[in-house]
Coordinates of C-alpha atoms (C1' of nucleotides) in Angstrom, one line a residue:
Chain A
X90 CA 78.6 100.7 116.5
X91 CA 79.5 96.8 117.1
X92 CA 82.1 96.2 119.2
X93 CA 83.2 93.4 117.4
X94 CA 83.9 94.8 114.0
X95 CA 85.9 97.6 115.7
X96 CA 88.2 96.0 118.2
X97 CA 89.5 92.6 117.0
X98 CA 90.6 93.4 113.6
X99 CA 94.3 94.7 113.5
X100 CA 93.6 97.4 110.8
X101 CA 93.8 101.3 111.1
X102 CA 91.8 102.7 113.1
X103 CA 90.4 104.9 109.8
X104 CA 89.5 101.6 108.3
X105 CA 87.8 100.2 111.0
X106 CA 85.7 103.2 111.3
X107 CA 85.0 103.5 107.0
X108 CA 83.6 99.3 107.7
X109 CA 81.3 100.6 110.4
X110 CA 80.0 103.2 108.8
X111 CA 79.6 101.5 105.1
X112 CA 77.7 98.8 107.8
X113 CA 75.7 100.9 109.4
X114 CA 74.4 103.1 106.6
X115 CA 74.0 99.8 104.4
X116 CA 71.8 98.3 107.4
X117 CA 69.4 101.1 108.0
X118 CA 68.8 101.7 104.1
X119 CA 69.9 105.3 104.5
X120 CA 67.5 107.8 102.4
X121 CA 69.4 108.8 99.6
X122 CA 68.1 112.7 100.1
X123 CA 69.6 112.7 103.7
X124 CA 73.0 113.8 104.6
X125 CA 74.4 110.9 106.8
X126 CA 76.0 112.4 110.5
X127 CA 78.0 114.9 110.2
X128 CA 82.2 114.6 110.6
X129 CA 81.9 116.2 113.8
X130 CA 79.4 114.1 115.4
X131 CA 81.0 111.0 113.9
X132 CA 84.2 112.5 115.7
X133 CA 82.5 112.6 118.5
X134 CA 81.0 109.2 118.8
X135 CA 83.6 107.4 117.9
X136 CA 86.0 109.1 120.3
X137 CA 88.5 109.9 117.7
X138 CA 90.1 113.5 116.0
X139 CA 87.6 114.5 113.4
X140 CA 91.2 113.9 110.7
X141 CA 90.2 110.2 111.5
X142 CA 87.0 110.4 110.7
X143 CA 87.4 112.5 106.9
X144 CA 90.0 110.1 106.2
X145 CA 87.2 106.6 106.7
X146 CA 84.8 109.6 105.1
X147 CA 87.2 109.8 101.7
X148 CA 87.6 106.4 101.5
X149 CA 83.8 105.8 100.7
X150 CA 84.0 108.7 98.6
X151 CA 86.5 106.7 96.7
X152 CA 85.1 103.7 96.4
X153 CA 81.9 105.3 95.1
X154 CA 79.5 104.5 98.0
X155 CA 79.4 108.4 99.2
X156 CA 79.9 111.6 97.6
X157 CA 80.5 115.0 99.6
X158 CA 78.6 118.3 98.8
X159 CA 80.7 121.3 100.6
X160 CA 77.8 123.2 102.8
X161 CA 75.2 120.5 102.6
X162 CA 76.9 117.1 103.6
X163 CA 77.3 113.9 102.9
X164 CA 75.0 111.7 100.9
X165 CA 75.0 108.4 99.8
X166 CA 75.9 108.1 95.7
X167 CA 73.6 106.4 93.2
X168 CA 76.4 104.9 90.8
X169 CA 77.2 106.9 88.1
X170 CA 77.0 105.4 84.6
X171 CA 78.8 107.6 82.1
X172 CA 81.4 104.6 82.9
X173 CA 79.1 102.2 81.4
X174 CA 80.0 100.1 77.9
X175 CA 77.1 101.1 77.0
X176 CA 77.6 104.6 76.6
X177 CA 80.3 103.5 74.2
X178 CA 77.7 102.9 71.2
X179 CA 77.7 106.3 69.7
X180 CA 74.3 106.9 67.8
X181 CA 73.2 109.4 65.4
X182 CA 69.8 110.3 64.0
X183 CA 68.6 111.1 60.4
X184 CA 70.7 114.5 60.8
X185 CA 73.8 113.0 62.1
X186 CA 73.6 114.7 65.3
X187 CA 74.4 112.0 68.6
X188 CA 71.4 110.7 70.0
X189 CA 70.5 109.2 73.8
X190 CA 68.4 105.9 73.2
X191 CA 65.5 105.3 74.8
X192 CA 64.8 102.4 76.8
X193 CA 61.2 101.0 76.7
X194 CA 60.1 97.5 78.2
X195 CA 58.9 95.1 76.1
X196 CA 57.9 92.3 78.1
X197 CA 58.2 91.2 81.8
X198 CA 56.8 88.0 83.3
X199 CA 57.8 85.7 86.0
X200 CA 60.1 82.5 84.9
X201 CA 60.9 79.1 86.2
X202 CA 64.8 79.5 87.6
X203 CA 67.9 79.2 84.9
X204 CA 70.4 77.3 87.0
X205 CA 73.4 80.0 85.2
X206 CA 71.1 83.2 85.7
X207 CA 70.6 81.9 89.2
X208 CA 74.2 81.6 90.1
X209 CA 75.5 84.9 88.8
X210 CA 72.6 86.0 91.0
X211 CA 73.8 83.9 94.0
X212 CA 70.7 82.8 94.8
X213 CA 69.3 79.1 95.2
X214 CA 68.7 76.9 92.2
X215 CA 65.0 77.0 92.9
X216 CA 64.3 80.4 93.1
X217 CA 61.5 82.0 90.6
X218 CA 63.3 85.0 88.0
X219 CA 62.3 87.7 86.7
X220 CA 62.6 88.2 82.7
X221 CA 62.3 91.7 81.6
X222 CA 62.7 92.1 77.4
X223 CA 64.1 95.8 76.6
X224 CA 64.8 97.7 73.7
X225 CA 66.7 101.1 73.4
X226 CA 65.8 103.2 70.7
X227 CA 66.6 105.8 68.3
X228 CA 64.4 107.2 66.4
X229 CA 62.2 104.2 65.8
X230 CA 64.8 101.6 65.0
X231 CA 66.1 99.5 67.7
X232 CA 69.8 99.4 68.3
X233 CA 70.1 97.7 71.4
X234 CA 68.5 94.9 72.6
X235 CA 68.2 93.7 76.3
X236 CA 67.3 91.0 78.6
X237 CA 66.9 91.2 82.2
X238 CA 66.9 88.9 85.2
X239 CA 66.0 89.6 88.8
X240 CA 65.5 87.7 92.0
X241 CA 61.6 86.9 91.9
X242 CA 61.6 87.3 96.0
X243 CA 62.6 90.9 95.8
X244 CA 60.8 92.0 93.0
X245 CA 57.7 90.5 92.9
X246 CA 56.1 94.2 92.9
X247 CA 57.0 94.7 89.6
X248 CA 54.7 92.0 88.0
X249 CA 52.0 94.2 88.6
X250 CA 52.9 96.9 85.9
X251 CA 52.5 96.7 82.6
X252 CA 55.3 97.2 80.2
X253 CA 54.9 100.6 79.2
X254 CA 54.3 101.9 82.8
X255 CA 58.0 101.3 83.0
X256 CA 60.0 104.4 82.5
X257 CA 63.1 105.4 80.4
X258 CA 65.1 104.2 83.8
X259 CA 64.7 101.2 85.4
X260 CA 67.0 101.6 88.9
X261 CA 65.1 104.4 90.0
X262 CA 62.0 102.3 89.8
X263 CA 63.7 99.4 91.1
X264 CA 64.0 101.7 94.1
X265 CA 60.6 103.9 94.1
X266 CA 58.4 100.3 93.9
X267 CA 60.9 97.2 95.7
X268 CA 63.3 99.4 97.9
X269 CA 66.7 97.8 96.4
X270 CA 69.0 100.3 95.6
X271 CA 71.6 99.8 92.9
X272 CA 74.9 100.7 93.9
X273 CA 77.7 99.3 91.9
X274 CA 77.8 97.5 88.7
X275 CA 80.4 95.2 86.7
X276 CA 80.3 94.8 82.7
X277 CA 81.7 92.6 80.3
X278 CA 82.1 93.0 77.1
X279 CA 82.2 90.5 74.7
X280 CA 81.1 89.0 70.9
X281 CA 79.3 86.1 69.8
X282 CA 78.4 85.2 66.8
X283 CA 75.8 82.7 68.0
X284 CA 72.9 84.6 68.4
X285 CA 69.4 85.2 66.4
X286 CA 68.0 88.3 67.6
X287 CA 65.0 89.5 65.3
X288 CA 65.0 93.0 66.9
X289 CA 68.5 93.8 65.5
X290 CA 67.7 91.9 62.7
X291 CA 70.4 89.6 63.4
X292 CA 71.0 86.4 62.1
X293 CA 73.5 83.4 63.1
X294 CA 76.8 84.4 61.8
X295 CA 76.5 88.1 62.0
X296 CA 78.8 89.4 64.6
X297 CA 77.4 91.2 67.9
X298 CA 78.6 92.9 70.8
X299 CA 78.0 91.2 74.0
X300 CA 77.8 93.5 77.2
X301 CA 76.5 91.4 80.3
X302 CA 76.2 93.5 83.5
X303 CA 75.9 92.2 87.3
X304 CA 74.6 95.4 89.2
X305 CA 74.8 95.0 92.9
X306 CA 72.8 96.8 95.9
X307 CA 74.0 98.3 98.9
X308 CA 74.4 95.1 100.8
X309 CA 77.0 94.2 98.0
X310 CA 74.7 91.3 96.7
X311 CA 73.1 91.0 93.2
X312 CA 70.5 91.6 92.8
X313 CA 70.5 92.1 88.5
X314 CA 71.9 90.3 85.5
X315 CA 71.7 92.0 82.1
X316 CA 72.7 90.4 78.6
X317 CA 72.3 93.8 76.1
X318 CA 73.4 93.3 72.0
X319 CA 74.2 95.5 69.8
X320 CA 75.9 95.9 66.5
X321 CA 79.6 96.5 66.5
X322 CA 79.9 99.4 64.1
X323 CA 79.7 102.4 66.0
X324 CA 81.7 101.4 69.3
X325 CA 84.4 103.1 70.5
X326 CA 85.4 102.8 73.9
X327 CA 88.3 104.6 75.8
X328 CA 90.7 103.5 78.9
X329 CA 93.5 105.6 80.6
X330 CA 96.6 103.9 81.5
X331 CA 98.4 105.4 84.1
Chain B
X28 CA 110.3 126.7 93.2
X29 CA 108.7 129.2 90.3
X30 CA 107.3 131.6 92.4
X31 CA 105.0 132.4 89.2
X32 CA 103.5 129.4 90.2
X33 CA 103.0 129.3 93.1
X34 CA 101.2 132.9 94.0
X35 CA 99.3 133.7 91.1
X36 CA 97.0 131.2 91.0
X37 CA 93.7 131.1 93.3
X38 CA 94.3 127.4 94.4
X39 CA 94.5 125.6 97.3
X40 CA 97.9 125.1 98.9
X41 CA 98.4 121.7 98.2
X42 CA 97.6 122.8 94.4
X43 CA 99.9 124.9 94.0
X44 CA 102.2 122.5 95.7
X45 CA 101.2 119.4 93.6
X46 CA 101.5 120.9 90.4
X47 CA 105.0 122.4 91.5
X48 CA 106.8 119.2 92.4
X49 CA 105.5 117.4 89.4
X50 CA 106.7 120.5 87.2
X51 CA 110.1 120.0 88.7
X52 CA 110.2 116.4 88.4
X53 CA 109.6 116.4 85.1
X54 CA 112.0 119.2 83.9
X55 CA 114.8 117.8 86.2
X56 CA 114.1 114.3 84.4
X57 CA 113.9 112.3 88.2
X58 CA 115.6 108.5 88.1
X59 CA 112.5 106.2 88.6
X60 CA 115.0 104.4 90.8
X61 CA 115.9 107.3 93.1
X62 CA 113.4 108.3 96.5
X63 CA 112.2 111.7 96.0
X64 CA 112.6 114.1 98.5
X65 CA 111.4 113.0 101.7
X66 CA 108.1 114.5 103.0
X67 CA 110.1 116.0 105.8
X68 CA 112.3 118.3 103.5
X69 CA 109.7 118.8 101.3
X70 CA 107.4 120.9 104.0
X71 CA 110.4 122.9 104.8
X72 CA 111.1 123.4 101.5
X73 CA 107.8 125.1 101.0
X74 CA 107.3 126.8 104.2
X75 CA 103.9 124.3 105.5
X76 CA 103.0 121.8 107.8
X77 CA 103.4 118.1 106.5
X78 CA 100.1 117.0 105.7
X79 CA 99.6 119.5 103.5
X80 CA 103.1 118.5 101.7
X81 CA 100.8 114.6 102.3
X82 CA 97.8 115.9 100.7
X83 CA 100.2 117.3 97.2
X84 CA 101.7 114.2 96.7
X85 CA 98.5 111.8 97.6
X86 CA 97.3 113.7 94.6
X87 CA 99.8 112.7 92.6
X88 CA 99.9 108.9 93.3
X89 CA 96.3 109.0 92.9
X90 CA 97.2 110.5 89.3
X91 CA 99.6 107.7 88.5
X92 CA 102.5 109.8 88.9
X93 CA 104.3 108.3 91.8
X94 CA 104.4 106.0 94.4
X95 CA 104.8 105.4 97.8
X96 CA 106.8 102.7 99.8
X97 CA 106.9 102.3 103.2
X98 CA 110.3 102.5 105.1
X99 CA 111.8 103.5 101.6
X100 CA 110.3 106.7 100.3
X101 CA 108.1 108.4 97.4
X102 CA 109.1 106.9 93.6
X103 CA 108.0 108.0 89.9
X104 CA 105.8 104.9 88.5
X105 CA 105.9 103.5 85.4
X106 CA 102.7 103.3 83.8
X107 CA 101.0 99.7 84.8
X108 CA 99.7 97.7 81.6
X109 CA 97.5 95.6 83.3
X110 CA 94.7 98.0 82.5
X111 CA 95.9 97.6 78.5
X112 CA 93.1 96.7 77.0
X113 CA 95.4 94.0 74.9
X114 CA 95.7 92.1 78.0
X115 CA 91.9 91.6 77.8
X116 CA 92.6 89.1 74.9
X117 CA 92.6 85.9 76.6
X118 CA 94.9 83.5 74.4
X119 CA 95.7 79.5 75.1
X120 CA 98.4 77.2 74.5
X121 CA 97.4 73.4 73.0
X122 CA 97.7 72.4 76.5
X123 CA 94.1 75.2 76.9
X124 CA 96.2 77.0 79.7
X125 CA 96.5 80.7 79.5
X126 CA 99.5 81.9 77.2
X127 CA 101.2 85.4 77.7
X128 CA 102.0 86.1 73.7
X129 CA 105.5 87.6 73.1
X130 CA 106.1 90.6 71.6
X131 CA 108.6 90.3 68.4
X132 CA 109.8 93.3 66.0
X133 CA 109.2 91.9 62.3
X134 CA 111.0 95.6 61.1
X135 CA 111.6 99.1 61.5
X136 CA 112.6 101.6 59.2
X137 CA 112.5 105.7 58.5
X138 CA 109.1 106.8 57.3
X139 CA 108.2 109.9 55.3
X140 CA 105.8 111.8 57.5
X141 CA 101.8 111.1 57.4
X142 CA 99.4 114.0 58.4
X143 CA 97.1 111.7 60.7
X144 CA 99.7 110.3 62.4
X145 CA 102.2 113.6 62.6
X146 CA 99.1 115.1 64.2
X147 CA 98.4 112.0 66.7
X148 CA 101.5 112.6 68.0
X149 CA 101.1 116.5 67.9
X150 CA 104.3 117.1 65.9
X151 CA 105.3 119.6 62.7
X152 CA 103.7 117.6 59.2
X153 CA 107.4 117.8 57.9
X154 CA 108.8 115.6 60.9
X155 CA 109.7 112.2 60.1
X156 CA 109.1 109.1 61.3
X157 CA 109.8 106.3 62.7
X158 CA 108.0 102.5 61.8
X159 CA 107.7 99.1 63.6
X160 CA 106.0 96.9 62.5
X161 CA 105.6 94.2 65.7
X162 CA 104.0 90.9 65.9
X163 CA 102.2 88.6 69.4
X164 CA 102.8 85.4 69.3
X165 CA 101.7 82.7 70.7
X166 CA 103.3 79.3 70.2
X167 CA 104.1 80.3 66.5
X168 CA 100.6 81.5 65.9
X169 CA 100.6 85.4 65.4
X170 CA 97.6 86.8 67.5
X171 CA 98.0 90.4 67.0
X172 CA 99.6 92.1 64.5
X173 CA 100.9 95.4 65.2
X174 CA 102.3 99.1 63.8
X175 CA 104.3 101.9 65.6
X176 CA 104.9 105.1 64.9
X177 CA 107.5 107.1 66.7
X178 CA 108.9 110.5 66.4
X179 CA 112.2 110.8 64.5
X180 CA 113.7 113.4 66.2
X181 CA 113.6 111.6 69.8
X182 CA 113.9 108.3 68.7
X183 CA 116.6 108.2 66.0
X184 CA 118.7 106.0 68.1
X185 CA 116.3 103.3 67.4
X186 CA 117.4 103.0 64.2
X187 CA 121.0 101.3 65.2
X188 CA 119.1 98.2 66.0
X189 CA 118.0 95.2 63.8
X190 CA 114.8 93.9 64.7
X191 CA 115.8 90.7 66.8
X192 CA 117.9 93.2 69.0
X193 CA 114.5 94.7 70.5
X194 CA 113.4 92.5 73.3
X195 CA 109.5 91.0 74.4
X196 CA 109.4 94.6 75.8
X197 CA 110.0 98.2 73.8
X198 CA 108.8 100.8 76.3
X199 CA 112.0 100.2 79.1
X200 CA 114.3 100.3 75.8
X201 CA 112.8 103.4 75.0
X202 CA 114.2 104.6 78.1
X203 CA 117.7 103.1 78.0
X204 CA 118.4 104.2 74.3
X205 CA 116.5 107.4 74.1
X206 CA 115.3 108.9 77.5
X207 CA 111.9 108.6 76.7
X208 CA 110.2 107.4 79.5
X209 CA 106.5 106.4 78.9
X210 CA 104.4 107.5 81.8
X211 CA 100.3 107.3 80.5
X212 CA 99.0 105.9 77.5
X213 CA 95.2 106.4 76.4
X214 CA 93.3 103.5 74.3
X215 CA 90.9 103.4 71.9
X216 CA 89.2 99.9 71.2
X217 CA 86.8 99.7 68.0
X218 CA 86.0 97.6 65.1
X219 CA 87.2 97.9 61.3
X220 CA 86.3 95.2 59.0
X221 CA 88.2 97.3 55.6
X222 CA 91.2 96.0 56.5
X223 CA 93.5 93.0 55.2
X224 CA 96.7 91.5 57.9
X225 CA 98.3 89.0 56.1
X226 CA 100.1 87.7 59.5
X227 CA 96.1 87.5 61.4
X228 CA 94.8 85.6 57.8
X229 CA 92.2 88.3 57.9
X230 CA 91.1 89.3 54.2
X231 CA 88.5 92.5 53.4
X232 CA 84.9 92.2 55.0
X233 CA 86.5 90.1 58.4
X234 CA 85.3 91.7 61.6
X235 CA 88.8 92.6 63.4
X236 CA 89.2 94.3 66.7
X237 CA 91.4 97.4 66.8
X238 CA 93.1 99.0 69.8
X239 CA 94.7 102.6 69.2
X240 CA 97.1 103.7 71.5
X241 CA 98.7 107.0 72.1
X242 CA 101.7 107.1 74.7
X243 CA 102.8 109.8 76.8
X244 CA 106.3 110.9 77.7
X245 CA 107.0 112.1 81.8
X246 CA 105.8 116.1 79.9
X247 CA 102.7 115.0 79.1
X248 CA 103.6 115.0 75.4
X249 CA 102.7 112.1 73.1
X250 CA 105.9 109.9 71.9
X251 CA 104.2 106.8 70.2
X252 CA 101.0 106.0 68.3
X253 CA 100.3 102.1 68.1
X254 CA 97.6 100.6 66.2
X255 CA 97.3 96.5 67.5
X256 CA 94.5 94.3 65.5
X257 CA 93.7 91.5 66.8
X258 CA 90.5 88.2 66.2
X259 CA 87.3 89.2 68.5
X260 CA 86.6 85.6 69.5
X261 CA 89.0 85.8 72.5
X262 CA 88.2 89.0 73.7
X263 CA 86.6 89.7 76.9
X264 CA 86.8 93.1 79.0
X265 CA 85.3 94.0 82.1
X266 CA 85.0 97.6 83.9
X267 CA 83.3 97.9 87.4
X268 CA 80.8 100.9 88.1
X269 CA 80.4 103.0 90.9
Chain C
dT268 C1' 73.2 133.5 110.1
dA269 C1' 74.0 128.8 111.4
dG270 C1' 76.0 124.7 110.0
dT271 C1' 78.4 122.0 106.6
dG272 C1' 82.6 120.3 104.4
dG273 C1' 87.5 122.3 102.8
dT274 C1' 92.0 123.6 104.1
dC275 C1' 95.9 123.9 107.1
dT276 C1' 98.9 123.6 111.3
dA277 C1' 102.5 121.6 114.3
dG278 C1' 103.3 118.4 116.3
dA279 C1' 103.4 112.9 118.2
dC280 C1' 104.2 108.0 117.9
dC281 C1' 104.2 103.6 115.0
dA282 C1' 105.6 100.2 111.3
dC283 C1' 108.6 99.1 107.9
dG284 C1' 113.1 98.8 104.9
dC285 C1' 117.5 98.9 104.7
dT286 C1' 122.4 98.5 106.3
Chain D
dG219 C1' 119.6 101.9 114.5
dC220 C1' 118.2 105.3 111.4
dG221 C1' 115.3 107.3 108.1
dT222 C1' 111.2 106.6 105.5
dG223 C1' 106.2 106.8 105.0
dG224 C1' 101.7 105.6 107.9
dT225 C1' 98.6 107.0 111.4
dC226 C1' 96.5 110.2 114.6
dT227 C1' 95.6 114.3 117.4
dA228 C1' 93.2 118.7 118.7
dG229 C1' 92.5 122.2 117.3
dA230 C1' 91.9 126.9 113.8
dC231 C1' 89.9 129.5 110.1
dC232 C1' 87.7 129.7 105.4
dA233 C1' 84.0 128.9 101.7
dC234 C1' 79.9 127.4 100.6
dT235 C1' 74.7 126.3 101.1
dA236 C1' 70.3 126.8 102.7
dA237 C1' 66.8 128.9 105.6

DNA sequence: TAGTGGTCTAGACCACGCT
DNA sequence: GCGTGGTCTAGACCACTAA
C-alpha cells in the first residue's frame, strides 16, 4: 500500500482503504477471472476490523468497479450495459417478435487526428485515431449506424484484422487483443437533423437520434468515443425518480 | 410491529426490519419535517444490535425513502427532480444564458373518466378525474406544454382553486391541500409526431418529444399521470454506465 | 470439507447540529 | 452540553461454492 495516499488525507479510514484498493487493483490490471484478496486478508494487512474493510469493499461494489459472488469472492465487474440508450431502440422482425441487433464492422483504418475526437479522448492534438464504421442489424436492414474512435497508440493491434474478424462485441476484443479493459461509460443522447447517413437512408432534414458514448478503462481515462444514429420511432427510454 | 411480518418470512433481519419501519411510516403518514426515531430506540425497539437497525435503514436511503443528517437525525425525502428527464431540456434567455422555465396552470376542471388513464393510475373505470392543463415558460415563449390527470377522490380539494392560485410548483401543494405526498415518479421519454399543440406551434407530421410520467404517493400507489411535450432541438440527456 | 462472503452482536469513541 | 448519526472494533455463526 502507499503510505502517502493512506495517511495524509483527512477522510475515513474506510475511504482511504476503498482508494488503495480501486489503486492497486487498477495498477496491476487485475485478471477479471480472479477473485481479488479476500476480506480477511485485507483485514489483516491493513491492520484494521474486517467491518472496515466490507464497508471500502461495498463501496466499489457500488460504484460498479467490483461485484461480490457469496462462496467464490470478489471479482472485478465488466460494466453492465442493459443501462445503455441503446438498448432503448426496441426492434421487431418480420413476425413482430423483439429482436437483439447485430453489430458487424464495416470498416476500420487508421486516421490523421480530429482535434474534437482528440479532446473528448484527452489525448494530444497529434495523436493518429482509429475510425471503426459499424452497423447493427436486424434481419438485414440496418437500424443503427456507428462510428468509432480510439487512441491509435493503444490500439494499433487492431489494424491488423479485417473487418469481419471482428465479432458481435467489440470490449471483449478490445481486451482479448490490446489489454484495455472498458469499465465505465457515459451516453448522451441527442437529435440532429444535420446529418446524411446512406445506411439509414437518411437525408438532411430527417430527424435522428444522436447517442455519443465516452467509455472509459480502469485507469478512469478514455480510451473510446462513439457517435451511433438511429431513427426515433421506436425509442422508449425509462428513468426512476426517487 | 406486525409480528406477521416480521416471523414468517425467510429474510434476513435487517429485511424484515426494513420493510417494517417503512410499513409503519407510511401507514402512520410521518411529517417529512419530523426526525424519525433515533437508531438508538429503534434497536431496542426491535430486540438487535444497532448496525443491524444501520443496515434497515441504509436500505431505505439507498431506496430514496429517507435520509440521513448528521447531528440531527433520519428524515423522509421528497423525491429529487433533478433526475426529471424535463430538466434535460436545456432552454436560453435572449441574453443565451440558461433559463429555468416556470410552470403556469392555463386550467383545471372535472373530467369524465378515460380507461387508459383510470388504468395508469390503477383506479375503478367509473372514478373521475381530475384535468390540468399546465404550460413552461420561458420569457413568454411556451416550451413545454403539459396535461395532468389526477384522481378525483383524493384530489377534489383542488378544485377550490383558480388557476393563477397554483404556484411554479404543484407537487408541495398537493401536500398542503390534499395529503398526498409524492414520493417516486417513473418516466417514459419517446417520440409522437400525430400530435397538434397549439401553445408549442406544432401541427400533424412535427417530430415532438414526449415525456410520460406516473407519480407515486408515500403507499406506493400512483396519484398523477402527466404527459409534458416538448421541441427535440434542445434536448440533451446523459446516463453514466457501470 | 475448506474457504468464501453474508449476517449479526454489543459495545466504543468521534463529529456534527442545535439550543 | 446533549443527542444525533458516523466510524470502528473483534469477534461469532450461517449459507453458499467448488474441489
Amino acid at each position: 500500500m502507499s503510505t502517502a495516499t493512506l495517511s495524509q488525507l483527512n477522510l475515513p479510514l474506510y475511504e482511504r482503504i476503498r482508494i488503495d484498493i480501486q489503486a492497486r487493483l487498477v495498477e496491476q490490471g487485475w485478471d477479471p477471472d480472479l477473485p481479488i484478496p479476500t476480506e480477511q486478508m485485507l483485514a489483516q494487512e491493513y491492520q484494521v476490523s474486517i467491518g472496515t474493510i466490507r464497508k471500502a469493499i461495498d463501496r466499489l461494489v457500488q460504484e460498479g468497479m467490483l461485484y461480490k459472488a457469496q462462496g467464490r469472492g470478489t471479482f472485478i465487474k465488466q460494466p453492465d450495459f442493459k443501462n445503455s440508450l441503446l438498448r432503448f431502440f426496441r426492434f421487431r422482425n418480420h413476425e413482430g417478435k423483439q429482436a437483439v441487433p447485430t453489430g458487424m464492422v464495416k470498416s476500420i483504418r487508421k486516421v490523421p487526428p480530429t482535434p474534437a475526437i482528440n479532446k473528448h479522448l484527452q489525448i494530444d492534438e497529434g495523436m493518429a485515431l482509429i475510425e471503426l464504421q459499424r452497423l447493427r442489424i436486424v434481419e438485414n436492414k440496418v437500424v443503427l449506424s456507428e462510428q468509432i474512435w480510439l487512441p491509435e497508440r493503444l490500439f494499433s493491434d487492431l489494424l491488423r484484422f479485417e473487418p469481419l474478424e471482428f465479432g458481435n462485441l467489440l470490449y471483449p476484443f478490445y481486451y482479448q487483443h490490446c489489454g484495455q479493459f472498458i469499465s465505465t461509460a457515459k451516453e448522451t443522447l441527442s437529435f440532429t437533423s444535420e446529418v446524411e447517413d446512406s445506411d439509414l437512408n437518411a437525408r438532411k432534414g430527417d430527424m435522428l437520434i444522436k447517442i455519443e458514448r465516452l467509455a472509459y478503462n480502469l485507469e478512469n481515462r478514455p480510451v473510446e468515443y462513439r457517435i451511433s444514429l438511429g431513427r426515433p420511432e421506436n425509442f422508449k427510454y425509462e428513468v426512476k425518480i426517487s
